[in-house]
Every structure is written in structure tokens, then in C-alpha cells.
PDB file of C-alpha atoms in Angstrom:
ATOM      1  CA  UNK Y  23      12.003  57.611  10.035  1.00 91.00           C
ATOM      2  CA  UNK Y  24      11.489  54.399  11.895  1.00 96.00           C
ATOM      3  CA  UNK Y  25       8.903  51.722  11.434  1.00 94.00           C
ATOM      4  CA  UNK Y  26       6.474  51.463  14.294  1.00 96.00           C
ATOM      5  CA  UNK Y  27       5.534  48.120  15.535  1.00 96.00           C
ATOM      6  CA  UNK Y  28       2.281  47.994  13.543  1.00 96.00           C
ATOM      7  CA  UNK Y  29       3.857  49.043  10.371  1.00 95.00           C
ATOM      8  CA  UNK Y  30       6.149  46.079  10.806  1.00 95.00           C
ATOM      9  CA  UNK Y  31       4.007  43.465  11.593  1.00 94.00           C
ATOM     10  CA  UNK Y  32       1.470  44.744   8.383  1.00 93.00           C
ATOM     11  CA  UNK Y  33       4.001  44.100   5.947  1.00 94.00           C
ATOM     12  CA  UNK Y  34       3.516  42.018   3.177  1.00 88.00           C
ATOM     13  CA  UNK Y  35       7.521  40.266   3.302  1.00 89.00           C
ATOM     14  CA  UNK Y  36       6.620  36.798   2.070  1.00 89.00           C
ATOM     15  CA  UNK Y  37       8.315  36.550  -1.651  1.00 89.00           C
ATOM     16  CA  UNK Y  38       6.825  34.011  -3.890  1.00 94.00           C
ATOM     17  CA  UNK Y  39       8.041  31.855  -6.862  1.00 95.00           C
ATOM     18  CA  UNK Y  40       5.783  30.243  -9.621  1.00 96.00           C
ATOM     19  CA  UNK Y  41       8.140  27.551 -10.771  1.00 97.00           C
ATOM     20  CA  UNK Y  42       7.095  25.439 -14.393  1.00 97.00           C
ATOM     21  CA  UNK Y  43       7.107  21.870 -13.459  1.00 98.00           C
ATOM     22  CA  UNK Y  44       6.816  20.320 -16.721  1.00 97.00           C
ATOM     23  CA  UNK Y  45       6.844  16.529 -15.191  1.00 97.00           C
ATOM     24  CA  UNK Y  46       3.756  17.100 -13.853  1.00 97.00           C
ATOM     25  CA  UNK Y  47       1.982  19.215 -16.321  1.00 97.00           C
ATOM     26  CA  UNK Y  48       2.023  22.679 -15.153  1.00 97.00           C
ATOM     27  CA  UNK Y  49       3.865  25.161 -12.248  1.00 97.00           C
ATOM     28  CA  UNK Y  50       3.210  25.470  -8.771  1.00 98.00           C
ATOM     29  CA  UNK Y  51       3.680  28.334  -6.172  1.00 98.00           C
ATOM     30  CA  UNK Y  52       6.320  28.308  -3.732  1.00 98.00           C
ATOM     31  CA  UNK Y  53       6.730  30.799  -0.734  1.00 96.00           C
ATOM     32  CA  UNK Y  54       9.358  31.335   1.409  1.00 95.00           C
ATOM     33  CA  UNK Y  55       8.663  30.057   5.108  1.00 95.00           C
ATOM     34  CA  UNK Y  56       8.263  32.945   8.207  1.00 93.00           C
ATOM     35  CA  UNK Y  57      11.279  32.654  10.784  1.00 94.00           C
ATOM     36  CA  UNK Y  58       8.816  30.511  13.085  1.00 94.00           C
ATOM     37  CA  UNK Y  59       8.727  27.965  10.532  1.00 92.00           C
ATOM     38  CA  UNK Y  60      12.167  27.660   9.489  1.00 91.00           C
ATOM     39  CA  UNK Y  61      13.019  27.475  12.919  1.00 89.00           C
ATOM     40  CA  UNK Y  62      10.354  24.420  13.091  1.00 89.00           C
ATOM     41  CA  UNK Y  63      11.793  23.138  10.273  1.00 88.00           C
ATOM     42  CA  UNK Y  64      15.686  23.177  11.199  1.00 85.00           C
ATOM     43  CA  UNK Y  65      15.004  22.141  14.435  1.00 85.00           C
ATOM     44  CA  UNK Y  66      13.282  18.940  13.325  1.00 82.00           C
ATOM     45  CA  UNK Y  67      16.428  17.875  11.350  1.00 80.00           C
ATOM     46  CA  UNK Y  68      18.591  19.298  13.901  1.00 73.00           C
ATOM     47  CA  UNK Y  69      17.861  17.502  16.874  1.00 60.00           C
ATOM     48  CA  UNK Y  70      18.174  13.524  15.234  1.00 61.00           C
ATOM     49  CA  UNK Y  71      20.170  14.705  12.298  1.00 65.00           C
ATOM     50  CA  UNK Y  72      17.253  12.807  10.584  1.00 67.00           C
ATOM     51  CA  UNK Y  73      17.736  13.801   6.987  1.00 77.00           C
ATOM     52  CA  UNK Y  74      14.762  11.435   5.905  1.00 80.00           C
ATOM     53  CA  UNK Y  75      12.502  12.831   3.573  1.00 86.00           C
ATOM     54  CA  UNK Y  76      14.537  16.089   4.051  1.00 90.00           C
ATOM     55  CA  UNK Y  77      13.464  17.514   0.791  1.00 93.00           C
ATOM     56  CA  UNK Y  78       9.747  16.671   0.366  1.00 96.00           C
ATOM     57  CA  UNK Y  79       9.603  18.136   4.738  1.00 94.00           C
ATOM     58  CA  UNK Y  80      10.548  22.055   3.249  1.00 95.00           C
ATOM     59  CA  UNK Y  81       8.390  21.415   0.453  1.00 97.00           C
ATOM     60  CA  UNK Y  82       5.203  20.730   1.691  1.00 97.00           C
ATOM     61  CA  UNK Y  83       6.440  23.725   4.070  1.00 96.00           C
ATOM     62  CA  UNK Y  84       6.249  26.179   0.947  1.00 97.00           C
ATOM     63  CA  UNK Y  85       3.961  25.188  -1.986  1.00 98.00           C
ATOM     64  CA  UNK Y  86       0.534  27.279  -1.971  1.00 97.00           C
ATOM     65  CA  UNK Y  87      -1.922  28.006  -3.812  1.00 96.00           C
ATOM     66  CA  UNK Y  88      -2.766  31.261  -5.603  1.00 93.00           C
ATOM     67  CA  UNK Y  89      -4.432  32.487  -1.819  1.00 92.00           C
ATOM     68  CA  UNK Y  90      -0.788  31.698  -0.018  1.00 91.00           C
ATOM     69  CA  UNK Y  91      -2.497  29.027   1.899  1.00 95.00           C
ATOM     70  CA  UNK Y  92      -0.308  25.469   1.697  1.00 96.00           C
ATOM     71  CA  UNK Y  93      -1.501  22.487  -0.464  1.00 97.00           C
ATOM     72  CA  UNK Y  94       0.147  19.916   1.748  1.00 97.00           C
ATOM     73  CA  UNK Y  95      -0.076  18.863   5.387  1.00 96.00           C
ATOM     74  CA  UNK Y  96       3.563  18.089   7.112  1.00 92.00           C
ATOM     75  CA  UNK Y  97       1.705  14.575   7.704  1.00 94.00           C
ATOM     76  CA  UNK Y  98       1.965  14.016   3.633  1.00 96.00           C
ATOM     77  CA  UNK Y  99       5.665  14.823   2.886  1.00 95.00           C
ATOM     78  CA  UNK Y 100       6.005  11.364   2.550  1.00 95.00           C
ATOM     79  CA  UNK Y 101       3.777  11.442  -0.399  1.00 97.00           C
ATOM     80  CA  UNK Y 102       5.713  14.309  -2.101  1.00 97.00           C
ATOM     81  CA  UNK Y 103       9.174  12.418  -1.392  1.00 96.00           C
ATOM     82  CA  UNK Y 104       7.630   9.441  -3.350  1.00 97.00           C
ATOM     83  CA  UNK Y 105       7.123  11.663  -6.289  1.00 97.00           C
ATOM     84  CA  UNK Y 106      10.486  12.309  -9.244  1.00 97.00           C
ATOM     85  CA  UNK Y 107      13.567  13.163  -7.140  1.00 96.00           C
ATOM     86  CA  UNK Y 108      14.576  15.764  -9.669  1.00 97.00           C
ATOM     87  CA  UNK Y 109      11.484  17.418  -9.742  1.00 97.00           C
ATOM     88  CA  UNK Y 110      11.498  18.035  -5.276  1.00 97.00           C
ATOM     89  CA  UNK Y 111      14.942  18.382  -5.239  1.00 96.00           C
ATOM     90  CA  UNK Y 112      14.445  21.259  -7.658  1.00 97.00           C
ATOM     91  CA  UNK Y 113      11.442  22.940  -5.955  1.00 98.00           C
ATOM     92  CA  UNK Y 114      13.854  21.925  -2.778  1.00 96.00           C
ATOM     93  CA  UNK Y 115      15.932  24.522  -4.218  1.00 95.00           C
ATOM     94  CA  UNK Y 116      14.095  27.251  -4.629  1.00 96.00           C
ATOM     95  CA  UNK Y 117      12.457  26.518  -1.240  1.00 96.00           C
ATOM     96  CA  UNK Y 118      15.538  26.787   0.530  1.00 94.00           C
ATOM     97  CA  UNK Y 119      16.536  30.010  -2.134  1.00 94.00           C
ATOM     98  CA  UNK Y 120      12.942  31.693  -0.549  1.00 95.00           C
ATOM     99  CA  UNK Y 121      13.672  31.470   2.913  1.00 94.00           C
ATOM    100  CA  UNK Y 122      17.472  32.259   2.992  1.00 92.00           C
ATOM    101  CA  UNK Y 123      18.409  28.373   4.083  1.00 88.00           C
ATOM    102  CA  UNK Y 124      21.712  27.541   2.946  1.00 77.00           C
ATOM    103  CA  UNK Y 125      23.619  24.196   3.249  1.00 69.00           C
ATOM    104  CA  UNK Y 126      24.885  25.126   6.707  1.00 68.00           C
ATOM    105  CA  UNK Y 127      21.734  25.771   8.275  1.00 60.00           C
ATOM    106  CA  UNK Y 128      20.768  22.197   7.322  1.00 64.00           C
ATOM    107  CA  UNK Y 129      23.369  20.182   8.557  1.00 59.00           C
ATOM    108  CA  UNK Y 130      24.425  19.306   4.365  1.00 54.00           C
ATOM    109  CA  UNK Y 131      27.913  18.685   4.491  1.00 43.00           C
ATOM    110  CA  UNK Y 132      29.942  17.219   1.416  1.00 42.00           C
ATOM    111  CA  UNK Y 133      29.917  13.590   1.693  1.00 44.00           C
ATOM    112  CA  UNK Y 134      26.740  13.188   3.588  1.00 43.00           C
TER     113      UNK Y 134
END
């Protein structure tokens, strides 16, 4: 049988990660972004190509707390980018893993 309209937009499709972060003395909660905000997301890099702060921008996108509501305000990615590259690229990662993003549908090409 087919989903009606209400049934679709009433599910619960957002899949969430707790990921250790031992670097900073605990885990945090990633979730995967909605299509609205990946499209937000890939346009912003898209446009200028500007790959600044790249990592810490889908970040900020995705860690929540237990509620699903987001820690971080796009306005503060630049704090997050100052923090242990190994540690955002890593939550990066699983960030992109969430919401289906692959290298392509960033712009990442070898050699960039």
C-alpha cells in the first residue's frame, strides 16, 4: 500500500550517531542534515568553491543534543574549525556518512 502524504511527512527519518570523542572528554551526537539543509550547505561551497572552514560548516550543521536540537549556530563554525583537526575532520566524516554526502557532492577532488 502507498504512504499518504501525512504518513510521510510524520516519519521519524533522521538517523543519529553518538560518536566517543576522547580529546575532549566524552561523545557527542551527530544527525544527519534534512535535504533543505544539505542543499544549504552544498550550495554555500558551491557557488565560491570556498572550501574555508569546510569541515567545522557541516559540523555545526549536525551535532545535537540528546533533544535533536543543534549545539552550534552556523555563525560559530569558526570556533569549531579552531578546535583539533583530527577530531572535526572525524566527526566531518560521519557527518557527511549521515546525510549521504560523498566527495562529489562537495566539490573534493584529489589534489585539492
Amino acid at each position: 500500500m502507498a504512504l499518504t502524504k501525512d504518513q510521510i511527512l510524520g516519519a521519524v527519518d533522521f538517523k543519529y550517531e553518538e560518536v566517543d570523542v576522547p580529546e575532549w572528554g566524552g561523545s557527542v551526537r551527530l544527525r544527519g542534515l534534512s535535504a533543505s539543509e544539505r542543499d544549504e550547505f552544498e550550495a554555500s561551497i558551491g557557488v565560491t568553491q570556498d572550501l574555508t572552514n569546510m569541515r567545522s560548516r557541516l559540523v555545526v550543521n549536525c551535532l545535537t543534543d540528546e533533544e535533536g536540537n543543534r549545539l552550534f549556530k552556523n555563525s560559530e563554525a569558526k570556533q569549531l574549525g579552531d578546535k583539533n583537526a583530527n577530531v572535526v575532520n572525524r566527526l566531518f566524516d560521519m557527518c557527511r556518512h549521515l546525510s549521504g554526502m560523498s566527495d562529489d557532492d562537495l566539490g573534493i577532488a584529489e589534489g585539492n
